Amino acid sequence: MMDNVSSMFFLSGLSETRNYRFTIFFLTLLCYCTILVFNSILIVTIIVDKTLHEPMYILLCIFCMNGLYGSSGFYPKFLWDLLSPVHVISYSGCLIQALVMYSFACSDLSFLALMAYDRYLAICRPLEYHSLMSKQRLVKLVCFSVITPFCMMSTNIFLTSRLKLCSRHIARLFCVNWIIVSLACYPADTTLNNIVAYITIIFYVLHGAFIVWSYMYLIKTCVNSAENRAKFMQTCVPHLASLLTFFVTGLLDNMYIRYGSRDLPQTIQNFIAIEFLIIPPIMNPLIYGLKLKKIQHKILI
């Protein structure tokens, strides 16, 4: 049994990449810089241009800010580890990193649900759109989408912090709450953790179900109207692309953590673990910047 407060975790995800460490470092640095530049351009464009101060673009701006938040929880530490002979992280640092990673992922899903709701109102209830998506309501919905994931993940992390752990080795590139829980000395102590974790999962599965229902209803509404079809193709296709990217990367990671084989090569395990931190933060600003004509025009001016 280890002293949690003063202990250090050893991250063994980089154990098989020693010969390629500098190559991976420069590729990772390039990836992080790309995420910073692409998302920052979109954020600054929306903030500076008052004609883009509409619910859809405000949500997109916050969506990109969340991508920067999640990336900051992984890339700086990972870049440091690539240049360091020992890959360790403090107990408190590990819990904070896990909190950042998964509050980012849950907030992403909340924002995707909010963006689906916004498109539903704009296309299916256009006459009521401005009253239903007023600035006051938008602020409330955004606050809910930020605070709720943070509080839910904080609860999960708090329950993890009370466990006595019997190992300091994490076979990942970064800290994951579920893996920290699996290091508990007494599995019976993790019952409450499991209950809260599954409540969290169900809560965000319902988000996913709402998004699917919204787009099914949108597609049904748009089939018989050329004007609505044009709106759908212009504003909803980027949302669907972001949603697909998020679901594929997030689902693969979560399924692997719980049910995946440990016989997979470490390189493949690493890619599955970090793809949700690479693909969505890069693809989202590209998808929206290229597809939404209003933003594309402002960026290219």
Short mmCIF file of C-alpha atoms in Angstrom, two decimals:
data_model
loop_
_atom_site.label_atom_id
_atom_site.label_comp_id
_atom_site.label_asym_id
_atom_site.label_seq_id
_atom_site.Cartn_x
_atom_site.Cartn_y
_atom_site.Cartn_z
CA MET A 1 0.00 0.00 0.00
CA MET A 2 1.39 3.40 -1.00
CA ASP A 3 1.08 6.87 0.50
CA ASN A 4 -1.14 8.61 -2.07
CA VAL A 5 -0.31 12.22 -1.25
CA SER A 6 3.50 11.94 -1.51
CA SER A 7 3.63 9.27 -4.23
CA MET A 8 4.58 9.53 -7.88
CA PHE A 9 3.04 7.60 -10.77
CA PHE A 10 5.19 6.04 -13.48
CA LEU A 11 3.74 6.39 -16.99
CA SER A 12 4.98 3.43 -19.03
CA GLY A 13 3.25 4.24 -22.32
CA LEU A 14 6.51 5.49 -23.85
CA SER A 15 8.56 2.43 -22.99
CA GLU A 16 8.68 1.13 -26.59
CA THR A 17 9.38 4.44 -28.34
CA ARG A 18 12.88 5.27 -27.09
CA ASN A 19 14.50 4.93 -30.52
CA TYR A 20 12.00 7.33 -32.11
CA ARG A 21 11.61 9.78 -29.25
CA PHE A 22 12.95 12.89 -31.02
CA THR A 23 10.94 12.17 -34.15
CA ILE A 24 7.79 11.77 -32.05
CA PHE A 25 8.68 14.96 -30.16
CA PHE A 26 8.82 17.09 -33.32
CA LEU A 27 5.66 15.51 -34.76
CA THR A 28 3.85 16.10 -31.46
CA LEU A 29 5.10 19.69 -31.27
CA LEU A 30 3.90 20.25 -34.84
CA CYS A 31 0.51 18.74 -33.95
CA TYR A 32 0.16 20.92 -30.84
CA CYS A 33 1.16 24.08 -32.70
CA THR A 34 -1.37 23.22 -35.43
CA ILE A 35 -4.11 22.82 -32.81
CA LEU A 36 -3.17 26.14 -31.18
CA VAL A 37 -3.04 28.03 -34.49
CA PHE A 38 -6.18 26.58 -36.12
CA ASN A 39 -8.38 26.95 -33.05
CA SER A 40 -7.01 30.39 -32.16
CA ILE A 41 -7.70 31.72 -35.67
CA LEU A 42 -11.31 30.58 -35.47
CA ILE A 43 -11.76 31.93 -31.92
CA VAL A 44 -10.23 35.35 -32.70
CA THR A 45 -12.19 35.64 -35.96
CA ILE A 46 -15.51 35.05 -34.17
CA ILE A 47 -14.68 37.33 -31.22
CA VAL A 48 -13.44 40.25 -33.35
CA ASP A 49 -16.18 40.20 -36.00
CA LYS A 50 -19.49 41.37 -34.53
CA THR A 51 -21.46 39.94 -37.47
CA LEU A 52 -20.50 36.49 -36.17
CA HIS A 53 -21.97 37.14 -32.71
CA GLU A 54 -24.82 34.71 -33.34
CA PRO A 55 -25.63 31.61 -31.25
CA MET A 56 -24.21 29.14 -33.80
CA TYR A 57 -20.86 30.95 -34.05
CA ILE A 58 -20.64 31.69 -30.32
CA LEU A 59 -21.10 27.97 -29.63
CA LEU A 60 -18.42 27.18 -32.22
CA CYS A 61 -16.05 29.65 -30.53
CA ILE A 62 -16.57 28.02 -27.10
CA PHE A 63 -16.26 24.57 -28.73
CA CYS A 64 -12.78 25.53 -30.01
CA MET A 65 -11.83 27.02 -26.63
CA ASN A 66 -12.69 23.68 -25.07
CA GLY A 67 -10.39 21.98 -27.59
CA LEU A 68 -7.53 24.21 -26.42
CA TYR A 69 -8.38 23.41 -22.79
CA GLY A 70 -8.24 19.66 -23.39
CA SER A 71 -5.05 19.89 -25.44
CA SER A 72 -3.31 21.88 -22.69
CA GLY A 73 -3.93 19.02 -20.28
CA PHE A 74 -1.98 16.57 -22.42
CA TYR A 75 0.54 18.04 -24.86
CA PRO A 76 2.87 20.08 -22.57
CA LYS A 77 3.36 17.13 -20.18
CA PHE A 78 3.73 14.65 -23.06
CA LEU A 79 6.34 16.84 -24.79
CA TRP A 80 8.26 17.08 -21.50
CA ASP A 81 8.13 13.30 -21.07
CA LEU A 82 9.55 12.77 -24.56
CA LEU A 83 12.67 14.70 -23.55
CA SER A 84 12.89 13.21 -20.06
CA PRO A 85 14.58 9.90 -19.17
CA VAL A 86 11.98 9.20 -16.46
CA HIS A 87 8.25 9.53 -17.09
CA VAL A 88 6.62 10.35 -13.78
CA ILE A 89 3.76 12.51 -12.54
CA SER A 90 2.76 13.42 -9.00
CA TYR A 91 -0.37 11.96 -7.44
CA SER A 92 -2.16 15.33 -7.39
CA GLY A 93 -0.92 16.13 -10.90
CA CYS A 94 -2.28 12.81 -12.13
CA LEU A 95 -5.73 13.49 -10.68
CA ILE A 96 -5.77 17.00 -12.18
CA GLN A 97 -4.75 15.66 -15.59
CA ALA A 98 -7.50 13.03 -15.47
CA LEU A 99 -10.00 15.74 -14.51
CA VAL A 100 -8.94 17.98 -17.41
CA MET A 101 -8.96 15.16 -19.98
CA TYR A 102 -12.42 13.89 -19.22
CA SER A 103 -14.13 17.18 -18.36
CA PHE A 104 -12.90 18.29 -21.81
CA ALA A 105 -14.37 15.19 -23.50
CA CYS A 106 -17.71 15.48 -21.67
CA SER A 107 -17.93 19.21 -22.40
CA ASP A 108 -17.30 18.46 -26.08
CA LEU A 109 -20.31 16.15 -26.12
CA SER A 110 -22.41 18.74 -24.28
CA PHE A 111 -21.49 21.40 -26.84
CA LEU A 112 -22.29 19.04 -29.72
CA ALA A 113 -25.72 18.43 -28.15
CA LEU A 114 -26.22 22.19 -27.73
CA MET A 115 -25.21 22.82 -31.34
CA ALA A 116 -27.66 20.14 -32.50
CA TYR A 117 -30.41 21.84 -30.47
CA ASP A 118 -29.49 25.20 -32.03
CA ARG A 119 -29.73 23.78 -35.58
CA TYR A 120 -33.03 22.07 -34.71
CA LEU A 121 -34.51 25.40 -33.62
CA ALA A 122 -33.08 27.31 -36.59
CA ILE A 123 -34.41 24.89 -39.22
CA CYS A 124 -37.53 23.36 -37.66
CA ARG A 125 -38.81 26.34 -35.63
CA PRO A 126 -37.39 29.42 -37.40
CA LEU A 127 -40.13 31.81 -36.26
CA GLU A 128 -39.44 31.01 -32.60
CA TYR A 129 -35.65 30.76 -32.94
CA HIS A 130 -34.66 34.16 -31.55
CA SER A 131 -37.01 33.90 -28.58
CA LEU A 132 -35.99 30.32 -27.73
CA MET A 133 -32.26 30.94 -28.31
CA SER A 134 -31.98 34.37 -26.70
CA LYS A 135 -28.66 35.63 -25.32
CA GLN A 136 -29.80 34.96 -21.75
CA ARG A 137 -30.80 31.37 -22.54
CA LEU A 138 -27.60 30.82 -24.52
CA VAL A 139 -25.51 31.94 -21.53
CA LYS A 140 -27.42 29.55 -19.25
CA LEU A 141 -27.02 26.62 -21.65
CA VAL A 142 -23.30 27.28 -22.11
CA CYS A 143 -22.75 27.53 -18.34
CA PHE A 144 -24.62 24.24 -17.89
CA SER A 145 -22.47 22.61 -20.60
CA VAL A 146 -19.27 23.76 -18.89
CA ILE A 147 -20.11 23.39 -15.19
CA THR A 148 -21.98 20.07 -15.29
CA PRO A 149 -19.14 18.01 -16.88
CA PHE A 150 -16.61 19.62 -14.57
CA CYS A 151 -18.72 18.85 -11.48
CA MET A 152 -19.46 15.27 -12.58
CA MET A 153 -15.82 14.53 -13.32
CA SER A 154 -14.74 16.27 -10.09
CA THR A 155 -17.03 13.88 -8.20
CA ASN A 156 -15.43 10.92 -9.96
CA ILE A 157 -11.94 12.22 -9.18
CA PHE A 158 -12.83 12.94 -5.54
CA LEU A 159 -14.07 9.36 -5.09
CA THR A 160 -10.81 8.12 -6.64
CA SER A 161 -8.73 10.27 -4.27
CA ARG A 162 -10.10 8.39 -1.22
CA LEU A 163 -8.85 5.00 -2.46
CA LYS A 164 -5.73 3.32 -1.13
CA LEU A 165 -3.60 2.29 -4.10
CA CYS A 166 -1.22 -0.67 -4.34
CA SER A 167 0.62 0.19 -7.54
CA ARG A 168 2.27 3.25 -9.06
CA HIS A 169 2.46 2.06 -12.67
CA ILE A 170 0.07 3.39 -15.32
CA ALA A 171 0.51 1.78 -18.74
CA ARG A 172 -0.64 4.91 -20.58
CA LEU A 173 0.74 8.18 -21.89
CA PHE A 174 -1.42 10.14 -19.45
CA CYS A 175 -3.53 9.60 -16.35
CA VAL A 176 -6.96 8.00 -16.75
CA ASN A 177 -9.39 7.88 -13.85
CA TRP A 178 -10.62 4.35 -14.61
CA ILE A 179 -7.05 2.99 -14.59
CA ILE A 180 -6.23 4.75 -11.30
CA VAL A 181 -9.32 3.14 -9.77
CA SER A 182 -8.13 -0.28 -11.01
CA LEU A 183 -4.96 0.19 -8.90
CA ALA A 184 -6.98 0.15 -5.66
CA CYS A 185 -5.81 -2.33 -3.03
CA TYR A 186 -9.35 -3.35 -2.14
CA PRO A 187 -11.76 -3.78 -5.11
CA ALA A 188 -14.73 -3.59 -2.74
CA ASP A 189 -13.83 0.05 -2.05
CA THR A 190 -14.42 0.94 -5.73
CA THR A 191 -18.16 0.11 -5.74
CA LEU A 192 -19.19 3.75 -5.34
CA ASN A 193 -16.69 4.78 -8.02
CA ASN A 194 -18.24 2.30 -10.44
CA ILE A 195 -21.78 3.47 -9.67
CA VAL A 196 -20.94 7.15 -10.22
CA ALA A 197 -18.89 6.31 -13.34
CA TYR A 198 -21.82 4.45 -14.91
CA ILE A 199 -24.22 7.28 -13.98
CA THR A 200 -21.85 9.66 -15.79
CA ILE A 201 -21.71 7.36 -18.82
CA ILE A 202 -25.51 7.03 -18.96
CA PHE A 203 -25.90 10.81 -18.64
CA TYR A 204 -23.68 11.40 -21.67
CA VAL A 205 -25.14 8.49 -23.63
CA LEU A 206 -28.46 10.36 -23.28
CA HIS A 207 -26.69 13.40 -24.77
CA GLY A 208 -25.73 11.22 -27.71
CA ALA A 209 -29.29 9.91 -28.06
CA PHE A 210 -30.61 13.49 -28.07
CA ILE A 211 -28.15 14.44 -30.81
CA VAL A 212 -29.16 11.44 -32.95
CA TRP A 213 -32.87 12.26 -32.47
CA SER A 214 -32.26 15.92 -33.36
CA TYR A 215 -30.55 15.08 -36.63
CA MET A 216 -33.08 12.41 -37.55
CA TYR A 217 -35.83 15.00 -37.07
CA LEU A 218 -33.80 17.56 -39.04
CA ILE A 219 -33.29 15.17 -41.95
CA LYS A 220 -37.01 14.33 -41.95
CA THR A 221 -37.87 18.04 -41.98
CA CYS A 222 -35.38 18.95 -44.70
CA VAL A 223 -36.31 16.23 -47.19
CA ASN A 224 -39.29 18.10 -48.65
CA SER A 225 -37.82 21.61 -48.68
CA ALA A 226 -35.05 22.81 -50.98
CA GLU A 227 -34.37 25.82 -48.71
CA ASN A 228 -34.08 23.63 -45.61
CA ARG A 229 -31.88 21.14 -47.47
CA ALA A 230 -29.51 23.99 -48.33
CA LYS A 231 -29.46 25.12 -44.67
CA PHE A 232 -28.81 21.56 -43.55
CA MET A 233 -25.91 21.04 -45.95
CA GLN A 234 -24.36 24.38 -45.05
CA THR A 235 -24.63 24.35 -41.26
CA CYS A 236 -25.42 20.78 -40.12
CA VAL A 237 -22.92 18.75 -42.14
CA PRO A 238 -19.94 20.25 -40.20
CA HIS A 239 -21.71 19.35 -36.93
CA LEU A 240 -22.28 15.79 -38.12
CA ALA A 241 -18.63 15.47 -39.15
CA SER A 242 -17.50 16.71 -35.71
CA LEU A 243 -19.96 14.39 -34.02
CA LEU A 244 -18.78 11.36 -35.99
CA THR A 245 -15.15 12.20 -35.22
CA PHE A 246 -15.90 12.57 -31.51
CA PHE A 247 -17.95 9.38 -31.23
CA VAL A 248 -15.48 7.18 -33.11
CA THR A 249 -12.41 8.41 -31.20
CA GLY A 250 -14.13 8.56 -27.79
CA LEU A 251 -15.85 5.20 -28.13
CA LEU A 252 -12.68 3.41 -29.20
CA ASP A 253 -10.78 4.80 -26.21
CA ASN A 254 -13.49 3.98 -23.66
CA MET A 255 -14.12 0.49 -25.02
CA TYR A 256 -10.42 -0.27 -25.03
CA ILE A 257 -9.90 0.93 -21.44
CA ARG A 258 -12.64 -1.38 -20.16
CA TYR A 259 -12.57 -4.37 -22.49
CA GLY A 260 -9.48 -4.12 -24.71
CA SER A 261 -6.78 -6.75 -25.00
CA ARG A 262 -3.44 -5.97 -23.34
CA ASP A 263 -1.73 -8.02 -26.05
CA LEU A 264 -1.95 -5.19 -28.58
CA PRO A 265 1.39 -3.51 -29.42
CA GLN A 266 2.07 -0.49 -27.22
CA THR A 267 2.11 1.81 -30.27
CA ILE A 268 -1.47 0.86 -31.19
CA GLN A 269 -2.57 1.21 -27.56
CA ASN A 270 -1.05 4.70 -27.49
CA PHE A 271 -2.79 5.77 -30.69
CA ILE A 272 -6.18 4.55 -29.43
CA ALA A 273 -5.57 6.46 -26.19
CA ILE A 274 -4.67 9.83 -27.71
CA GLU A 275 -6.65 9.97 -30.97
CA PHE A 276 -9.44 11.96 -29.28
CA LEU A 277 -6.77 14.53 -28.37
CA ILE A 278 -5.36 14.70 -31.92
CA ILE A 279 -8.14 14.29 -34.47
CA PRO A 280 -11.07 16.41 -33.10
CA PRO A 281 -8.99 19.48 -32.02
CA ILE A 282 -7.37 19.62 -35.49
CA MET A 283 -10.36 18.61 -37.61
CA ASN A 284 -13.05 20.74 -35.93
CA PRO A 285 -11.64 24.18 -36.87
CA LEU A 286 -10.79 22.87 -40.35
CA ILE A 287 -14.28 21.45 -40.89
CA TYR A 288 -16.04 24.61 -39.74
CA GLY A 289 -13.55 27.01 -41.31
CA LEU A 290 -13.85 25.36 -44.73
CA LYS A 291 -17.56 24.55 -44.71
CA LEU A 292 -19.19 27.62 -43.13
CA LYS A 293 -18.98 30.28 -45.84
CA LYS A 294 -19.37 33.20 -43.44
CA ILE A 295 -16.32 32.13 -41.43
CA GLN A 296 -14.37 31.10 -44.51
CA HIS A 297 -14.93 34.56 -46.00
CA LYS A 298 -13.82 36.37 -42.82
CA ILE A 299 -10.65 34.27 -42.45
CA LEU A 300 -9.60 34.74 -46.09
CA ILE A 301 -10.14 38.51 -46.12
#
